[in-house]
Structure formats: C-alpha cells, structure tokens
Coordinates of C-alpha atoms in Angstrom, one line a residue:
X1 CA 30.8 -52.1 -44.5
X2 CA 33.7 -52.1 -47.1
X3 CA 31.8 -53.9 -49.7
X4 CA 29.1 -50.9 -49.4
X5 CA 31.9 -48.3 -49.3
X6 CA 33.2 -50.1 -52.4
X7 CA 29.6 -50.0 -53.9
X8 CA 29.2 -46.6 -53.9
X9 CA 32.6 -45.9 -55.9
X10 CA 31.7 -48.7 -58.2
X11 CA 28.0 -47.4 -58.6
X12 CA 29.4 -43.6 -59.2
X13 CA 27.4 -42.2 -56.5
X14 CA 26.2 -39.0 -57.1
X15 CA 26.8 -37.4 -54.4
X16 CA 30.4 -38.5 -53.6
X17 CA 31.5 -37.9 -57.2
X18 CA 30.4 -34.2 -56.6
X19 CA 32.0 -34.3 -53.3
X20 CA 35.5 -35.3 -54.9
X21 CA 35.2 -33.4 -58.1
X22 CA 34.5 -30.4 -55.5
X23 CA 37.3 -31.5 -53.5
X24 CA 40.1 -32.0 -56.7
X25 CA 38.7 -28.1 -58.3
X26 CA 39.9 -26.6 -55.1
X27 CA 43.0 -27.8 -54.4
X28 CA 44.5 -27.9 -57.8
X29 CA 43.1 -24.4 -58.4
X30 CA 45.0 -23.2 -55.0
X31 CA 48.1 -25.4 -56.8
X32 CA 48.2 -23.5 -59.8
X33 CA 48.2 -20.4 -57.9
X34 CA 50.5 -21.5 -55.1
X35 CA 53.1 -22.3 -58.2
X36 CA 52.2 -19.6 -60.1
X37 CA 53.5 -17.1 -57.6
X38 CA 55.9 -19.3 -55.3
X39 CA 58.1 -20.8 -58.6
X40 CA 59.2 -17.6 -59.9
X41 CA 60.0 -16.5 -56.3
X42 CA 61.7 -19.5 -55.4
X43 CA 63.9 -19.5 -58.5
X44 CA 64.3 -15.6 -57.7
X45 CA 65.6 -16.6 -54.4
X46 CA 68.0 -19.3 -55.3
X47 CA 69.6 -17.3 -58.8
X48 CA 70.2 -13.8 -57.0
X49 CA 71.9 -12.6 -54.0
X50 CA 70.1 -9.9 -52.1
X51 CA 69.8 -7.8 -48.5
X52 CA 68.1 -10.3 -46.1
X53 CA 67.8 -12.7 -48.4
X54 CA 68.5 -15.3 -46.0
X55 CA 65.9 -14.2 -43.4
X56 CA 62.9 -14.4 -46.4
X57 CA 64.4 -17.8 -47.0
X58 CA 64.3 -18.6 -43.1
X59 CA 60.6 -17.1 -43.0
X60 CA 59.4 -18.7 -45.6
X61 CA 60.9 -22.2 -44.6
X62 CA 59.1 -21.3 -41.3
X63 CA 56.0 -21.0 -42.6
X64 CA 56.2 -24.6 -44.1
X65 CA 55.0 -25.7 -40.9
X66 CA 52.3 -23.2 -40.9
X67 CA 49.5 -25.0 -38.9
X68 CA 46.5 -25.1 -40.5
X69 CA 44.1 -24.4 -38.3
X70 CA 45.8 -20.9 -38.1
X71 CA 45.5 -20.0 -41.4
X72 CA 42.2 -21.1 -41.2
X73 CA 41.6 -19.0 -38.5
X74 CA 43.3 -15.9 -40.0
X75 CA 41.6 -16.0 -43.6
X76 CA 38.6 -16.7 -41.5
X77 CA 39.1 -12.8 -39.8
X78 CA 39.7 -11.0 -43.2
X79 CA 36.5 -12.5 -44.5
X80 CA 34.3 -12.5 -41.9
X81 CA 32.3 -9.6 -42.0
X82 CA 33.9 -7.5 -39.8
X83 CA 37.2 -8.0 -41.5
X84 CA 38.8 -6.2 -44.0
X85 CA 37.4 -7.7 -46.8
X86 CA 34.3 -9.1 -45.0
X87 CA 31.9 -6.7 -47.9
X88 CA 33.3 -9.4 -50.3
X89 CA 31.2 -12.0 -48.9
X90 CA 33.4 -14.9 -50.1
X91 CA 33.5 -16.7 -46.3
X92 CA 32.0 -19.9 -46.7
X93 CA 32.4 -20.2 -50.6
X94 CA 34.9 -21.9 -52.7
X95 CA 36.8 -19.5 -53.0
X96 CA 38.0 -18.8 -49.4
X97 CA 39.0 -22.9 -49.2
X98 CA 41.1 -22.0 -52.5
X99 CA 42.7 -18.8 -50.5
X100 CA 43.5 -21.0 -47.3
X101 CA 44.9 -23.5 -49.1
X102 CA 46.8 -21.4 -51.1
X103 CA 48.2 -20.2 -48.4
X104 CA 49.5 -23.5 -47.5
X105 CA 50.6 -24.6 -50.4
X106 CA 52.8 -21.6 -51.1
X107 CA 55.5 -21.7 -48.9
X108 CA 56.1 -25.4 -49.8
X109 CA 56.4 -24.4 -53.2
X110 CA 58.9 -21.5 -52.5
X111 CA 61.0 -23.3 -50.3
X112 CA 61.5 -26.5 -52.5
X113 CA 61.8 -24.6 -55.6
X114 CA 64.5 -22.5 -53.7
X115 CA 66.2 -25.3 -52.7
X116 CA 66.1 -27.1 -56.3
X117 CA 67.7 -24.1 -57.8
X118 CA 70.7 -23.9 -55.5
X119 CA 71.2 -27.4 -55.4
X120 CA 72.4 -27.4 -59.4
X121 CA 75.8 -28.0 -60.1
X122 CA 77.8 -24.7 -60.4
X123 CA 79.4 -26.0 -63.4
X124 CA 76.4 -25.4 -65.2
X125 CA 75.7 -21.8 -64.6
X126 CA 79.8 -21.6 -65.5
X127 CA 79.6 -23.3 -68.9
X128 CA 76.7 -21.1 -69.9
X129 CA 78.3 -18.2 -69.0
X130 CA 81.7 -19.3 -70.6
X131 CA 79.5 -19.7 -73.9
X132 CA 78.5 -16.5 -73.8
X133 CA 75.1 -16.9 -72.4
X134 CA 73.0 -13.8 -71.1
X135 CA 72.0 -13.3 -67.6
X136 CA 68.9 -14.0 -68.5
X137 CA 69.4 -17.5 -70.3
X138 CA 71.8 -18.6 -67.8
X139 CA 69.2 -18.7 -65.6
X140 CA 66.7 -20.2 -67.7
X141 CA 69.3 -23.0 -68.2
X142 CA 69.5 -23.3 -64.2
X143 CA 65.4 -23.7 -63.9
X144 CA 65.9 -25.8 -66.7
X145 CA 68.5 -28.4 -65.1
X146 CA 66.4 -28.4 -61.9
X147 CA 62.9 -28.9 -63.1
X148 CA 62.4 -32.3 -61.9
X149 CA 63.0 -30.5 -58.2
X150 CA 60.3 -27.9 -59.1
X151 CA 58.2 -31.1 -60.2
X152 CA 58.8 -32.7 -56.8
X153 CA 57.8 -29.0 -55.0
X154 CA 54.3 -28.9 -57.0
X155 CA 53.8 -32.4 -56.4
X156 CA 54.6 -31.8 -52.6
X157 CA 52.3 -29.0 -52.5
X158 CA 49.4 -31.0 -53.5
X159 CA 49.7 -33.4 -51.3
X160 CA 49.6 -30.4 -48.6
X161 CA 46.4 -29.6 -49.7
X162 CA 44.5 -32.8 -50.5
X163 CA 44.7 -33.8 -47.3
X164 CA 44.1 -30.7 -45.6
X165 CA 40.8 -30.3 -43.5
X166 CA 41.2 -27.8 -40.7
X167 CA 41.6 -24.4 -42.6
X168 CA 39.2 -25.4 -45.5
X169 CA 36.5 -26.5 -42.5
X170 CA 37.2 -23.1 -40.6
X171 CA 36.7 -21.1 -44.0
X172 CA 34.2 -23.4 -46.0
X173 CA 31.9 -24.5 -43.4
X174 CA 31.1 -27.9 -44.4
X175 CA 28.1 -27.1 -45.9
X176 CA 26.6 -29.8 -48.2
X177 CA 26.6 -29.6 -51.9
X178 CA 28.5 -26.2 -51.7
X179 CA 31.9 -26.0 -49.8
X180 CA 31.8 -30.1 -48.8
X181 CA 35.2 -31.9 -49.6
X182 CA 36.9 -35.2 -49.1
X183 CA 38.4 -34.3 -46.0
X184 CA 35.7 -32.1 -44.4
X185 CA 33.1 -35.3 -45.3
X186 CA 35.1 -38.0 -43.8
X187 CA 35.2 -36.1 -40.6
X188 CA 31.5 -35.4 -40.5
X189 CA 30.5 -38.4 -42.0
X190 CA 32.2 -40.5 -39.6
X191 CA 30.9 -38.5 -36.4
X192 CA 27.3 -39.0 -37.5
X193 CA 28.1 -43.4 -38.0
X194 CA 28.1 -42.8 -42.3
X195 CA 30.9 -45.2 -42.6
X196 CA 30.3 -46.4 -45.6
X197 CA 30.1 -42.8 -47.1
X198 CA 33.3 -41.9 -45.0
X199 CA 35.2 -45.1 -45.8
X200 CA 34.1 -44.8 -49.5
X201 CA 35.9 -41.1 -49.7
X202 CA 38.8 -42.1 -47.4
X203 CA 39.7 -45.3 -50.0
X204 CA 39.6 -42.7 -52.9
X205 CA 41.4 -39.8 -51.3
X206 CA 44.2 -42.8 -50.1
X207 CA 44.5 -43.7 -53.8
X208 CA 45.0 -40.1 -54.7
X209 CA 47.4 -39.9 -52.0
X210 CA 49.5 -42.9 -53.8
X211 CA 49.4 -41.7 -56.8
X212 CA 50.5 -38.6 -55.7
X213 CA 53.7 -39.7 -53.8
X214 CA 54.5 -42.5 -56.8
X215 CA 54.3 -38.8 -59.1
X216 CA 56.6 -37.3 -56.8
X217 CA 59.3 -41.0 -56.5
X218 CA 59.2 -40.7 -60.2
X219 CA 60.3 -37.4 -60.5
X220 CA 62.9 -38.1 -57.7
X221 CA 64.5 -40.8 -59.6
X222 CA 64.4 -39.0 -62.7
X223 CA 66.5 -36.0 -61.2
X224 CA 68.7 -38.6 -59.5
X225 CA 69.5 -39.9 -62.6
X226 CA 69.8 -36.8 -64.3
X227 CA 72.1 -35.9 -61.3
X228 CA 74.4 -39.2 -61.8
X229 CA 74.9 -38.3 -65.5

C-alpha cells in the first residue's frame, strides 16, 4: 500500500497533482487575504490605544478557536440560495472554500500580529521618538522590529488552513475536479478503501505540514535572537 501511495507521487499523478495544486491555490489565496486585512489591524491594535480596545482584542482572540465546522455552516447560509448573497451563486465553487478559510485564518493573523507588536521593547518606540521620528515612522520602526512575529502569525495561519477540512467540505462540496482538496480527498478517499490515493495525499500534505512548522521554528529563532541582541 505505501509503495503504491509512493508511486503515485513519484509517477506525478494527474489527478492528485490537480488535487494539491487545487488545494495550495485556495488556501494561500485565503492567506494573502487573511494578512492583507488582519496585519494592518493587528498592528493597529497593538500601536494605538482606543475605547474597547480590549474587548475587540478579547473577541478576536475568541474567535481563534472558531470551530470550523461553524464557519462552515455560516458562510454556507449567506451563499445558499436563500441567503443573502445566495443570487451570487458562489456555493460550491472555489471561491466560498477561499471565504471560509479566510475566515479562519484571520483572526489568527490579528491576534498574533497584535501580540508581536506589543511585545517590542518600549525602548524602541522611545529612541525613535527621542530622534525626532514622526508618528508615523515610529510605528513603522515598531512593525519593523517585530516582523519575524508577523512572519510566525502568517505562517500560523497557513497551517490553519492547510489542514482544514470541515468548513471547506460544508462550502465546496467535495466535488471532483472542481472544489476537491487534500483534506476533503483523504476523508472521502479513505471511506470508499482508496488508500493508496488517501495515503499518497496524506504523505504530501504531512510534508507540507513540516515544512510549514520548520518556516515558522526558523522565524522563532530568528526573533529570539534578534530579541537577545
């Protein structure tokens, strides 16, 4: 079974390499808008002090542990046709797995980019000031000393999503050669006694999920040392 699992990734299997291209456009499309909107928040959160400040931060941190399944369930209401935005016709596409898992990624971004931000040494923000910095490059010099925790907050994020399956399966459907992903696949896959198929994807999305969380040690260390200095 393993040696036919590996065969398949060896003999670039057509339809598995469509599956995991399929699976990898998704989720770092829902990645790049997850940190497109949750960075500048986050950093908005942690540089300025505002009226219930703390209560968006406590929401938001709250919604880290958003279960999937949910989400799934509420993108699944606005799309469906009797929804709001049901005349769209985007349930079962794409684009509604991008939306869910966008959703999920988001709050993971906000939170640890929040957290990345405050935790910079207040010296910093003084000695910019003290040389006469602007409000703005002051904090541009704060995102700047804690990119390596933004890093670790993207990478995070995508490893939300990768291994995500209950929204995307809600939204997408599972249907073959269209909304079909690494997840979704494995679960089906295995059900109907495909193990080789389902062991094949499982191996690759593991190795993604390695390489993922050696990204996110590496970035770690770096702003550990960065810290020491």
């Amino acid at each position: 079974m393993f040696e036919k699992a590996l065969g398949l990734i060896l003999n670039t299997d057509h339809e598995l390499f469509a599956i995991i291209l399929l699976s990898l456009k998704v989720s770092l499309t829902a990645l790049c808008l997850a940190s497109i909107a949750g960075i500048p928040i986050g950093a908005f959160t942690g540089l300025k002090k505002f009226r219930f400040r703390g209560t968006i931060i406590s929401v938001i941190n709250t919604f880290m542990g958003l279960p999937p399944v949910v989400v799934g369930l509420c993108v699944y209401l606005i799309l469906s046709r009797s929804g709001p935005l049901g005349f769209l016709s985007l349930l079962y596409t794409p684009f509604a797995m991008i939306i869910a898992q966008t959703i999920l990624a988001f709050p993971i971004v906000v939170s640890l980019t929040h957290s990345a931000i405050v935790g910079v040494d207040p010296v910093i923000r003084q000695a910019a000031t003290t040389l006469g910095a602007s409000p703005l490059q002051e904090s541009l010099t704060v995102v700047k000393e804690a990119r390596y925790g933004i890093m670790a907050a993207v990478i995070a994020a995508l490893g939300r999503v990768m291994a995500e399956v209950g929204a995307i399966l809600i939204v997408g459907g599972n249907i073959a050669g269209y909304t079909r992903v690494m997840t979704t696949t494995i679960a089906l896959e295995t059900d109907k006694g495909n193990f080789e198929l389902a062991l094949a994807l499982g191996i690759i999305l593991l190795s993604i999920s390695l390489l993922i969380n050696a990204a996110l040690h590496l970035v770690q260390k770096k702003d550990g040392v960065q810290n020491i200095l």
